[in-house]
Short mmCIF file of C-alpha atoms in Angstrom, two decimals:
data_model
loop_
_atom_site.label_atom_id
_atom_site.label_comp_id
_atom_site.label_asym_id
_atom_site.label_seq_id
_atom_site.Cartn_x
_atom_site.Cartn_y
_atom_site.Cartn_z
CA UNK L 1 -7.48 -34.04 31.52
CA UNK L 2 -5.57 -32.27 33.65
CA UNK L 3 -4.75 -29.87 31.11
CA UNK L 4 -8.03 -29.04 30.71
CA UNK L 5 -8.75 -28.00 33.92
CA UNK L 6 -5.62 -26.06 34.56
CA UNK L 7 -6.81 -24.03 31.19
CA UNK L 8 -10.47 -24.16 32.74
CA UNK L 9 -8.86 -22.29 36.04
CA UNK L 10 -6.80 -19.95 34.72
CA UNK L 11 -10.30 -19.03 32.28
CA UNK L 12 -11.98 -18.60 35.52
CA UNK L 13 -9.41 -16.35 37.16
CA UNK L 14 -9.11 -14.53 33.84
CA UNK L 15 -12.90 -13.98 33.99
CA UNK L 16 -12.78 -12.83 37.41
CA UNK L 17 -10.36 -10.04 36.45
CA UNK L 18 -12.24 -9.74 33.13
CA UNK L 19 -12.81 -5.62 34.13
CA UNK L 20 -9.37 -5.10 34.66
CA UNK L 21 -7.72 -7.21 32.18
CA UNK L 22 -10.01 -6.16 29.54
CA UNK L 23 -9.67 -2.64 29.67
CA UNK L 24 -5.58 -3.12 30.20
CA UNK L 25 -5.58 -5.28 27.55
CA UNK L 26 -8.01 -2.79 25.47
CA UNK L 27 -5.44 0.12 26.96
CA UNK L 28 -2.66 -1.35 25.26
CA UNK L 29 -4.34 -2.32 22.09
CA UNK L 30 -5.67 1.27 21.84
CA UNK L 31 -1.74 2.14 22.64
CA UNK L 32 -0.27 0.67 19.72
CA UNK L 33 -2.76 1.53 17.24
CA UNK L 34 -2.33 5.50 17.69
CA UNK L 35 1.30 4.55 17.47
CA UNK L 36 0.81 2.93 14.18
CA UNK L 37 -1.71 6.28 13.03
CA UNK L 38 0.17 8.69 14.07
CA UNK L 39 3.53 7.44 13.27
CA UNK L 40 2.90 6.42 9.92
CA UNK L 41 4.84 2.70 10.67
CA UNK L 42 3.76 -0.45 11.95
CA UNK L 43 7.00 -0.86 13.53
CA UNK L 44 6.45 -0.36 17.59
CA UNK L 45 8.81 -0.26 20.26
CA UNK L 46 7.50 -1.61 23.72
CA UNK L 47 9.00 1.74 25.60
CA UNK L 48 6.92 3.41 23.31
CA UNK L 49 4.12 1.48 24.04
CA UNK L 50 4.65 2.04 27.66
CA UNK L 51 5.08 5.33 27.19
CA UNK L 52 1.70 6.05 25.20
CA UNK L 53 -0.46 3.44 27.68
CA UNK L 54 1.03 4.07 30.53
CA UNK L 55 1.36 0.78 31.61
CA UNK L 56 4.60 -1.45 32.07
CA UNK L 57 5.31 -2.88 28.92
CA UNK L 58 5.59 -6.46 30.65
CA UNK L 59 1.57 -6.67 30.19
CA UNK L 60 2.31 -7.01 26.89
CA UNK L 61 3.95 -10.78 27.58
CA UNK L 62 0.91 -11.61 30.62
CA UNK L 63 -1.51 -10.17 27.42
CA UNK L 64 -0.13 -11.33 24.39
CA UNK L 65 2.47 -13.73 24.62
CA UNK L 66 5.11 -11.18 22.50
CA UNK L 67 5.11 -8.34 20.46
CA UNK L 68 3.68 -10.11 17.59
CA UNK L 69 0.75 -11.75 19.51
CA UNK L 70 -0.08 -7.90 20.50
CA UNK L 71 0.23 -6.86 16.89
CA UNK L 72 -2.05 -10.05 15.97
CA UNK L 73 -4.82 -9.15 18.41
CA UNK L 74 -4.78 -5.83 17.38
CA UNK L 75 -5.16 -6.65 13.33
CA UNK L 76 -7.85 -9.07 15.01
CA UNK L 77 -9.76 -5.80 16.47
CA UNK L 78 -9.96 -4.21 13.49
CA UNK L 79 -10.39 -6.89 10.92
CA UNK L 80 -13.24 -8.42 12.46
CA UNK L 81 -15.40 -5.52 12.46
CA UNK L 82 -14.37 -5.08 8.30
CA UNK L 83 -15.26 -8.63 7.89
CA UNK L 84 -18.76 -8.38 9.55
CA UNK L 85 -19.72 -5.43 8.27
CA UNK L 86 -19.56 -6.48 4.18
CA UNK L 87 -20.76 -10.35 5.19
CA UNK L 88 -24.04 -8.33 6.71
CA UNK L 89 -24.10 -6.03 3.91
CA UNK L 90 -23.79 -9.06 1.76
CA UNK L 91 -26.47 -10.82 3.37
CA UNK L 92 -29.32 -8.18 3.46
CA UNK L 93 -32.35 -7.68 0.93
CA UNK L 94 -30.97 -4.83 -0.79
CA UNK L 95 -29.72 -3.54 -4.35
CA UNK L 96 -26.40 -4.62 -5.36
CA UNK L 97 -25.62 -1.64 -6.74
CA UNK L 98 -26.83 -0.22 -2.88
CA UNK L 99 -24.72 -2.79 -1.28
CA UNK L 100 -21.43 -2.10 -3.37
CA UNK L 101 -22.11 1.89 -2.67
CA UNK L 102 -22.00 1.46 1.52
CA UNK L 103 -19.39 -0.79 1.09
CA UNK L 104 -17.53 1.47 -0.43
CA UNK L 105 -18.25 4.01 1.88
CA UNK L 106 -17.21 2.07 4.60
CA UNK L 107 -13.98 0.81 3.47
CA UNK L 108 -12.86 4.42 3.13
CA UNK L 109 -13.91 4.93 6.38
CA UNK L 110 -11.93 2.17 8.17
CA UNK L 111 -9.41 2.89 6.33
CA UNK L 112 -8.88 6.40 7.54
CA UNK L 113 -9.11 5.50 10.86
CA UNK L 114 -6.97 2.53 10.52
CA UNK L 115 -4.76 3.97 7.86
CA UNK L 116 -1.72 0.96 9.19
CA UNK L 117 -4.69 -1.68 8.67
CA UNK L 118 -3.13 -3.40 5.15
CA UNK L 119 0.06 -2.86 6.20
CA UNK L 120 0.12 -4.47 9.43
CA UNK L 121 -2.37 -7.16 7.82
CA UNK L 122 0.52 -7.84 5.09
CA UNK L 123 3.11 -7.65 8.04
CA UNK L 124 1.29 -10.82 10.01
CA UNK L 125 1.04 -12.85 7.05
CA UNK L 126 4.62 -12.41 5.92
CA UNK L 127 6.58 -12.55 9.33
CA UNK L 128 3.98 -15.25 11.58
CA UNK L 129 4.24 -18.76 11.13
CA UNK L 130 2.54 -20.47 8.13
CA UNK L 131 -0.04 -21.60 10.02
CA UNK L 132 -0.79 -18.41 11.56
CA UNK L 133 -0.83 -16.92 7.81
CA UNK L 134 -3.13 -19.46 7.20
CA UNK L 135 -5.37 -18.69 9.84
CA UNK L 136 -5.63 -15.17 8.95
CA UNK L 137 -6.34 -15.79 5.18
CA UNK L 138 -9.13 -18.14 6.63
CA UNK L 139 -10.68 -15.74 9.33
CA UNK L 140 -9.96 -12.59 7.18
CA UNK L 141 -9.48 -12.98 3.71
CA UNK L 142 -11.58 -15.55 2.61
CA UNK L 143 -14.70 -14.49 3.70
CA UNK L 144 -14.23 -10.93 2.19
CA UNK L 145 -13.30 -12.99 -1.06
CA UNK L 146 -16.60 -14.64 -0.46
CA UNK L 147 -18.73 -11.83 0.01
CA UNK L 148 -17.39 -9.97 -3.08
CA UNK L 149 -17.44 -13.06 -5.11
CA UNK L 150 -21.15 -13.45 -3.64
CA UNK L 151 -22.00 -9.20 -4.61
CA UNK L 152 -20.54 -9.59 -7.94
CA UNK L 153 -22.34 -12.63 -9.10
CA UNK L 154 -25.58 -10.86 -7.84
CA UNK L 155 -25.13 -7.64 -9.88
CA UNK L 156 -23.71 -9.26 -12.89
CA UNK L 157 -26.88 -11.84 -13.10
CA UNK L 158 -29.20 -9.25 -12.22
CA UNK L 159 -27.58 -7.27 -15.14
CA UNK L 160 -26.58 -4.13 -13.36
CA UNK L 161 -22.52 -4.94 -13.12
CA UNK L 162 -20.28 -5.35 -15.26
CA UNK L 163 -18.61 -9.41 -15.67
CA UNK L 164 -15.52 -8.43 -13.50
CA UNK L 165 -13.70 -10.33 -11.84
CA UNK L 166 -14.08 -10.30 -8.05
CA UNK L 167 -10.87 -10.60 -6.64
CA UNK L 168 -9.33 -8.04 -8.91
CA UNK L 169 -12.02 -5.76 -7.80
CA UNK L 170 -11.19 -6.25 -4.01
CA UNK L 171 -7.91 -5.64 -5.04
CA UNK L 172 -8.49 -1.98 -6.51
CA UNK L 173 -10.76 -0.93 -3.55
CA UNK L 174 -9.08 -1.68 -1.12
CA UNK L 175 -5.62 -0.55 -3.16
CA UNK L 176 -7.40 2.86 -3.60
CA UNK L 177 -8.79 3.19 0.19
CA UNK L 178 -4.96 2.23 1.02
CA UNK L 179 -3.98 5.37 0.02
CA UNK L 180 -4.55 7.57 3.16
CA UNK L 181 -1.29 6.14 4.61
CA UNK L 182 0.50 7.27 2.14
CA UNK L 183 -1.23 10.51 1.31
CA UNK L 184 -0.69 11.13 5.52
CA UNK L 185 2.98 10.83 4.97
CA UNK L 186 3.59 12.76 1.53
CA UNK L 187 1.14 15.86 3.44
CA UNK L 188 3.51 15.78 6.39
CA UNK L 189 6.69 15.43 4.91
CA UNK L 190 6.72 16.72 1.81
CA UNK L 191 4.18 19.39 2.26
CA UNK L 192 3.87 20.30 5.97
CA UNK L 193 0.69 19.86 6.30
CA UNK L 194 -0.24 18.27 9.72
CA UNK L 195 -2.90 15.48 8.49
CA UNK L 196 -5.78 14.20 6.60
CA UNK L 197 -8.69 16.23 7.43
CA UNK L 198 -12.37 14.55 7.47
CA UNK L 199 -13.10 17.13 4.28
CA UNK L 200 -10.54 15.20 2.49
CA UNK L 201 -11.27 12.15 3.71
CA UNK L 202 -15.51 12.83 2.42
CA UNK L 203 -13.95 14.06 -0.99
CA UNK L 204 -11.85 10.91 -1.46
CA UNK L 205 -15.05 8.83 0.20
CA UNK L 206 -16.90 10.45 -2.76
CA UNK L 207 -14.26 10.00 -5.29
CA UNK L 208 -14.10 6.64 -4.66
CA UNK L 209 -17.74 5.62 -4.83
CA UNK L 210 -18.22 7.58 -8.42
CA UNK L 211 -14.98 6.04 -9.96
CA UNK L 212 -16.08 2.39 -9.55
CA UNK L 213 -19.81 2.27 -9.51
CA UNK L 214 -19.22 4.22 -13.02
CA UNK L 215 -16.38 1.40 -13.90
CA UNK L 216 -18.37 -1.43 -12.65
CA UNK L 217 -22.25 -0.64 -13.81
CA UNK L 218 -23.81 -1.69 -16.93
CA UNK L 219 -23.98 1.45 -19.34
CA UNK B 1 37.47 27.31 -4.45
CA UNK B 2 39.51 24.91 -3.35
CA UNK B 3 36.18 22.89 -2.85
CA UNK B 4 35.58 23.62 -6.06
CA UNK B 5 38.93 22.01 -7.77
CA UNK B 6 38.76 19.41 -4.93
CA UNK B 7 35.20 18.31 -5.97
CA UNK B 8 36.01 18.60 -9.68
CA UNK B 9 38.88 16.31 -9.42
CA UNK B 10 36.95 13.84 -7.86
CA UNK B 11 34.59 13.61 -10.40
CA UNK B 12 37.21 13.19 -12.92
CA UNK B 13 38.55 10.70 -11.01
CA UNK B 14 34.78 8.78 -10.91
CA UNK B 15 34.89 9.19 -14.34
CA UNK B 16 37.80 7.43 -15.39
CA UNK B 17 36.59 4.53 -13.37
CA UNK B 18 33.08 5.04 -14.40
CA UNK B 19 32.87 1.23 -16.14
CA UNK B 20 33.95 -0.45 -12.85
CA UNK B 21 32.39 1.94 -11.10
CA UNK B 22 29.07 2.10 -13.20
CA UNK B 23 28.80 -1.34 -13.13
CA UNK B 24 29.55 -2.14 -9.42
CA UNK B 25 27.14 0.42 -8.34
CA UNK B 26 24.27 -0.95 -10.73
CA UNK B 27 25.22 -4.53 -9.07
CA UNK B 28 24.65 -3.02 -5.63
CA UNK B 29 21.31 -1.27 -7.02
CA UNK B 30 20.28 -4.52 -8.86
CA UNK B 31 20.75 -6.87 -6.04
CA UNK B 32 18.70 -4.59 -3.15
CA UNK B 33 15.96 -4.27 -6.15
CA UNK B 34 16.22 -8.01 -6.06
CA UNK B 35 15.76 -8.58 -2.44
CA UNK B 36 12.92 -6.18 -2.14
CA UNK B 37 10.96 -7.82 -4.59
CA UNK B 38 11.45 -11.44 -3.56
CA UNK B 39 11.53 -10.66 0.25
CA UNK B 40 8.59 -8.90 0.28
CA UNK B 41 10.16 -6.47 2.44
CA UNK B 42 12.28 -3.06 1.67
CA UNK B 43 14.34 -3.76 4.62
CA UNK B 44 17.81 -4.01 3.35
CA UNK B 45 20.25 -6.13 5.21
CA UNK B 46 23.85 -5.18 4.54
CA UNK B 47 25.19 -9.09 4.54
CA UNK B 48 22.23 -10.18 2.38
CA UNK B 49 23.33 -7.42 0.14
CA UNK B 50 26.72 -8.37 -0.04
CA UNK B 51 25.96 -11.80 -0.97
CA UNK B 52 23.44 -11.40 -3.05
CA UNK B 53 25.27 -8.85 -5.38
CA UNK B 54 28.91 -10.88 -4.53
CA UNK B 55 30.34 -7.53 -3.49
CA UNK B 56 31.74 -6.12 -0.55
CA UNK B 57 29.61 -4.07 1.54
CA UNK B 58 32.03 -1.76 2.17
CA UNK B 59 30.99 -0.17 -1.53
CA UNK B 60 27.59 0.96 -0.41
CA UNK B 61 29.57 3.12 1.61
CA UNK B 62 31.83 4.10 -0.87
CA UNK B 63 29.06 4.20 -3.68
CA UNK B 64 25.91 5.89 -1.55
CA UNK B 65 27.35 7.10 1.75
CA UNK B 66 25.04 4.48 3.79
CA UNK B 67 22.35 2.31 3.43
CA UNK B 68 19.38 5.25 2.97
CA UNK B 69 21.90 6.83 0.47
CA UNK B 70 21.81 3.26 -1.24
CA UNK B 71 17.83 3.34 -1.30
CA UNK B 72 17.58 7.01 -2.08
CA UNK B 73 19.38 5.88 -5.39
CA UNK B 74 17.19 2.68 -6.33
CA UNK B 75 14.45 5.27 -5.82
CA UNK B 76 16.05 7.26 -8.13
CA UNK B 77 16.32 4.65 -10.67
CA UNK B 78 13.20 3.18 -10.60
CA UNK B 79 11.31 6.61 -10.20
CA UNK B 80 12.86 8.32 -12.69
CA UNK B 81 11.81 6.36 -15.42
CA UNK B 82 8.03 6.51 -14.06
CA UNK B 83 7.61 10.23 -14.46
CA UNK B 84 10.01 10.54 -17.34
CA UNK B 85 7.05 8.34 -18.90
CA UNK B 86 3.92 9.83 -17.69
CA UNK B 87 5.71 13.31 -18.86
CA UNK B 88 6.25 12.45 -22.41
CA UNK B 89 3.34 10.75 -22.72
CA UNK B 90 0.50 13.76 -21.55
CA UNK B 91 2.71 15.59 -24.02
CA UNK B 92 2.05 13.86 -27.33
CA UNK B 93 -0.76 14.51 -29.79
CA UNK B 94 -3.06 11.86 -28.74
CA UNK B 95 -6.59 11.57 -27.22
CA UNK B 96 -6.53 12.16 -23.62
CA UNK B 97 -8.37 8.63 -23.48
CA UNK B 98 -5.62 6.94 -25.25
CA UNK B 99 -3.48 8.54 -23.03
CA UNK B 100 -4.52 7.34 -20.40
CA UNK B 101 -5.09 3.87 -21.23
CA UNK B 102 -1.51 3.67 -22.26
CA UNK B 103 -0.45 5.00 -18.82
CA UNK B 104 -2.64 2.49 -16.97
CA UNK B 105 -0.94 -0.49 -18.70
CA UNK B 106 2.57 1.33 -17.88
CA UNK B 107 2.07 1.80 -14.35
CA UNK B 108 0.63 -1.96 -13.67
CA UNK B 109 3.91 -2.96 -15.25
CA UNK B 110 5.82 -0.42 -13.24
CA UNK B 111 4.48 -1.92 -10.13
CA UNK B 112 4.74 -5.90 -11.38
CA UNK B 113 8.42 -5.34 -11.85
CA UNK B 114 9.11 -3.09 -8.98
CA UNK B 115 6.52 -4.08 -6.34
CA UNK B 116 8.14 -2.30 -3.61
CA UNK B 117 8.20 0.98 -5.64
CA UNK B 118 5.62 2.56 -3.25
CA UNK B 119 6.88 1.33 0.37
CA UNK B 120 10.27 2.40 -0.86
CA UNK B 121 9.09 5.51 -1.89
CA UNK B 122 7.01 6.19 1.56
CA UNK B 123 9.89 4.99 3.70
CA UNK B 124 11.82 7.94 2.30
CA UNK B 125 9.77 10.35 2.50
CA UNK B 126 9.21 9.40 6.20
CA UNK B 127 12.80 8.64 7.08
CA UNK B 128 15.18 10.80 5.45
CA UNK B 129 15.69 14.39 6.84
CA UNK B 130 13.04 17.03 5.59
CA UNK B 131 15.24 18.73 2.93
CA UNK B 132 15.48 15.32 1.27
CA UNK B 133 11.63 14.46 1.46
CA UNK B 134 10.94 17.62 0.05
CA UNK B 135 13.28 17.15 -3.26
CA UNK B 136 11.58 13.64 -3.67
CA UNK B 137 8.39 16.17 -3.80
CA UNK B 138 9.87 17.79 -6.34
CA UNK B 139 11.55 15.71 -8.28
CA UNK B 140 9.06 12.76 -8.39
CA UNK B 141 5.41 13.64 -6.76
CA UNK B 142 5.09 17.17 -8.30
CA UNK B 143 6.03 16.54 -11.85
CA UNK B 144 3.51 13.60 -11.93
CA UNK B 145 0.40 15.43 -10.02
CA UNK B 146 1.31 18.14 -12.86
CA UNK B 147 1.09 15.80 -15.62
CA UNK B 148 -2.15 13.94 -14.01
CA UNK B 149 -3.89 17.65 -13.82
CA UNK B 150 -3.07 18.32 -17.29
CA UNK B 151 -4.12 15.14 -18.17
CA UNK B 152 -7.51 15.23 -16.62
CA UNK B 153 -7.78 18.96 -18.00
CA UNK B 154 -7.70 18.13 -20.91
CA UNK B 155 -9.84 14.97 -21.13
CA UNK B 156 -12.89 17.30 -19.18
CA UNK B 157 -12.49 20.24 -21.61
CA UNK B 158 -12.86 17.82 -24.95
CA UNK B 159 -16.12 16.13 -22.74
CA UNK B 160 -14.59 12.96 -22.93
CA UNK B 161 -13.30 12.80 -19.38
CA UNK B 162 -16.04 13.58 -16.24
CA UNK B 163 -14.49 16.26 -13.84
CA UNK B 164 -12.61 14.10 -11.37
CA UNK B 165 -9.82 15.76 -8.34
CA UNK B 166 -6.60 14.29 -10.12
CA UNK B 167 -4.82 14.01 -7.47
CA UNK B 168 -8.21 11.77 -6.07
CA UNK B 169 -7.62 9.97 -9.47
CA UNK B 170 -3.40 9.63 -8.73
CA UNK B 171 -4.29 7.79 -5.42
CA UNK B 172 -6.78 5.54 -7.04
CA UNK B 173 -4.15 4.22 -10.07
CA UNK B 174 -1.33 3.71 -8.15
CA UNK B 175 -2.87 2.20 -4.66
CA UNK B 176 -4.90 -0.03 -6.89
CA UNK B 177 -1.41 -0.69 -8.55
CA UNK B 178 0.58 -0.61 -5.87
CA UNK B 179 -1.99 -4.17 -4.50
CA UNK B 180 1.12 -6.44 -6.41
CA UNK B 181 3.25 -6.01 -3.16
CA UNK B 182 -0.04 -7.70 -0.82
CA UNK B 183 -0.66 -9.94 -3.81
CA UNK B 184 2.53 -11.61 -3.85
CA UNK B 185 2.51 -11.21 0.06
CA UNK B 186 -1.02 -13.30 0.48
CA UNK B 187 -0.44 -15.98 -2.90
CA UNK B 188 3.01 -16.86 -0.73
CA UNK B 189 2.23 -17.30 2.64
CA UNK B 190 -1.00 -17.94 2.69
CA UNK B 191 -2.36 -20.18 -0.75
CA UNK B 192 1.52 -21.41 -1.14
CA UNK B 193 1.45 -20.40 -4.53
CA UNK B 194 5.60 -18.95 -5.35
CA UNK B 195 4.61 -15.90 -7.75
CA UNK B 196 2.29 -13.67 -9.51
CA UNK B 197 2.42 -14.88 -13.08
CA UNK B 198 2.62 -12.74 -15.94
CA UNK B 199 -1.10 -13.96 -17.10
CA UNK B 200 -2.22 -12.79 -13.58
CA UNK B 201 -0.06 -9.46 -13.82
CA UNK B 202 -2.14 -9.27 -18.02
CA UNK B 203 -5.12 -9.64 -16.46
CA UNK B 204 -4.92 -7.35 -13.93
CA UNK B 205 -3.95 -4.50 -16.37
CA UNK B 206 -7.27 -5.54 -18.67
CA UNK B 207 -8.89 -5.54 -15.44
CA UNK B 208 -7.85 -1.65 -14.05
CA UNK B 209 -7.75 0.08 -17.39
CA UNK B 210 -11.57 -1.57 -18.16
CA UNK B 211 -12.59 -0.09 -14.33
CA UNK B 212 -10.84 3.48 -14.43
CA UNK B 213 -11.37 3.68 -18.21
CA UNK B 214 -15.61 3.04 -17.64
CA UNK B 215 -15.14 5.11 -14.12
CA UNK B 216 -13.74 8.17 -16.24
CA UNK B 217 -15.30 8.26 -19.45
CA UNK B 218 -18.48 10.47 -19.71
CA UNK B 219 -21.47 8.55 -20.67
#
């Protein structure tokens, strides 16, 4: 009992500062994600951090516990918003073959403007605790899993797609939409060129939606 | 000159040991392969090394200089034998769709026995000095974007192939590929299952040349 009312306090007091906190916390958040972009690496140092946000890198511990709590809030950011957006899509009164286009559309979106968003998503699950990896297969990666199975079952019976398997096809979108991370470093490095412009990113956008909808509908 | 002899006499010298030295060196290679895969992780540590591969450490600097020199070379190895195969293959008298089948169903085994092929290969590019990321252009990313335009060329001007950006089609096959590395990553940690088993490694290759194959093929 009295646990719960210390927690209850410190909500309140957290709620009071809720302006503050939220856009420090948001600041730092922001931070490490155009660390991850622009660096090509999901690896972040907090003087770095510090640097970039221009706050003192202790927030991170009065934020987010550690390093990896800040690293886990920020794959929490920009998962949730991936995992909405295809349950909705899912969800509406729409073609399949409609639904599977925007989704595609979208992944290759997110994906360019995450481009460290698999990587640090593989990087949780490997290096947190199980139960942690857990959680994040249950808030993340099960309900995409559902939604695709869900989309596939609703072309295939409908008799537009193809009988493929759903979790093979999640893993060749979002294998393909991976690609910008790479394709940022091989442009800088090997071939000087500064980054991925939005005309490449709308050609591979395209790309992507004519290779599978062609793989997946029924000739 | 004297460089020259110096240099020469060295290499006779690393000749005459070459089956100790051949076979040490290979260990070294072997194990870090080894601990790649099964970590998950391309992050080499030296006494892991050592251990694993039941040789002193102290060879990786007499081998490969450092560590990077150590992963430059695994690279190598594995790398090698990718675009040695993609080479020889666009340049047999075959149908550009056979072709290409048969390089789908190498590359998903390229990837199921190297997983970390394309993090190792990025983590170069990124961290060794510029002169160095550039010869990895050239000796590994150039020769295959040649052989995927040729490829593709071909395939469009018999009207069997539909005028895709191969380099578009490059980053679809080998980031849908490269999805072994998360695979293994999320099976592990977060549905406890140890491995990717060859019937799930068979299926996937069914399951990406079926896709590409349908996404590519003019209708």
């Amino acid at each position: 009992m009295v646990g719960k009312v210390t927690k209850l306090k410190a909500s309140n007091k957290a709620k009071a500062n809720d302006a503050d906190n939220g856009s420090a916390r948001d600041q730092l958040l922001e931070a490490a994600g155009q660390i991850m972009r622009e660096g090509d690496t999901i690896n972040l140092s907090l003087s770095e951090l510090s640097m970039r946000s221009g706050l003192n890198s202790a927030l991170v511990k009065y934020y987010f516990g550690n390093k990896q709590g800040l690293m886990l809030a920020l794959l929490e950011r920009d998962m949730r918003f991936a995992v909405e957006e295809i349950t909705d899509l899912v969800g509406r009164d729409m073609s399949p073959e409609k639904k599977l286009r925007y989704h595609l559309a979208g992944v290759i979106d997110t994906y360019y403007r995450y481009p460290y968003l698999n990587r640090l998503l593989m990087r949780m699950i490997r290096d947190c605790p199980p139960t942690d990896a857990a959680n994040i297969a249950d808030q993340y990666l099960k309900p995409i899993s559902r939604a695709y199975a869900k989309l596939v079952k609703e072309g295939v019976s409908q008799g537009v797609f193809r009988d493929v398997d759903p979790q093979n096809l999640y893993f060749s979108i979002t294998g393909s939409a991976d690609r910008f991370f790479n394709a940022r470093l091989v442009l800088r490095h090997c071939y000087d060129i500064d980054d991925v412009t939005e005309k490449m990113r709308d050609d591979y956008r395209q790309h992507t939606i004519d290779l599978i909808m062609a793989g997946i509908l029924v000739r």
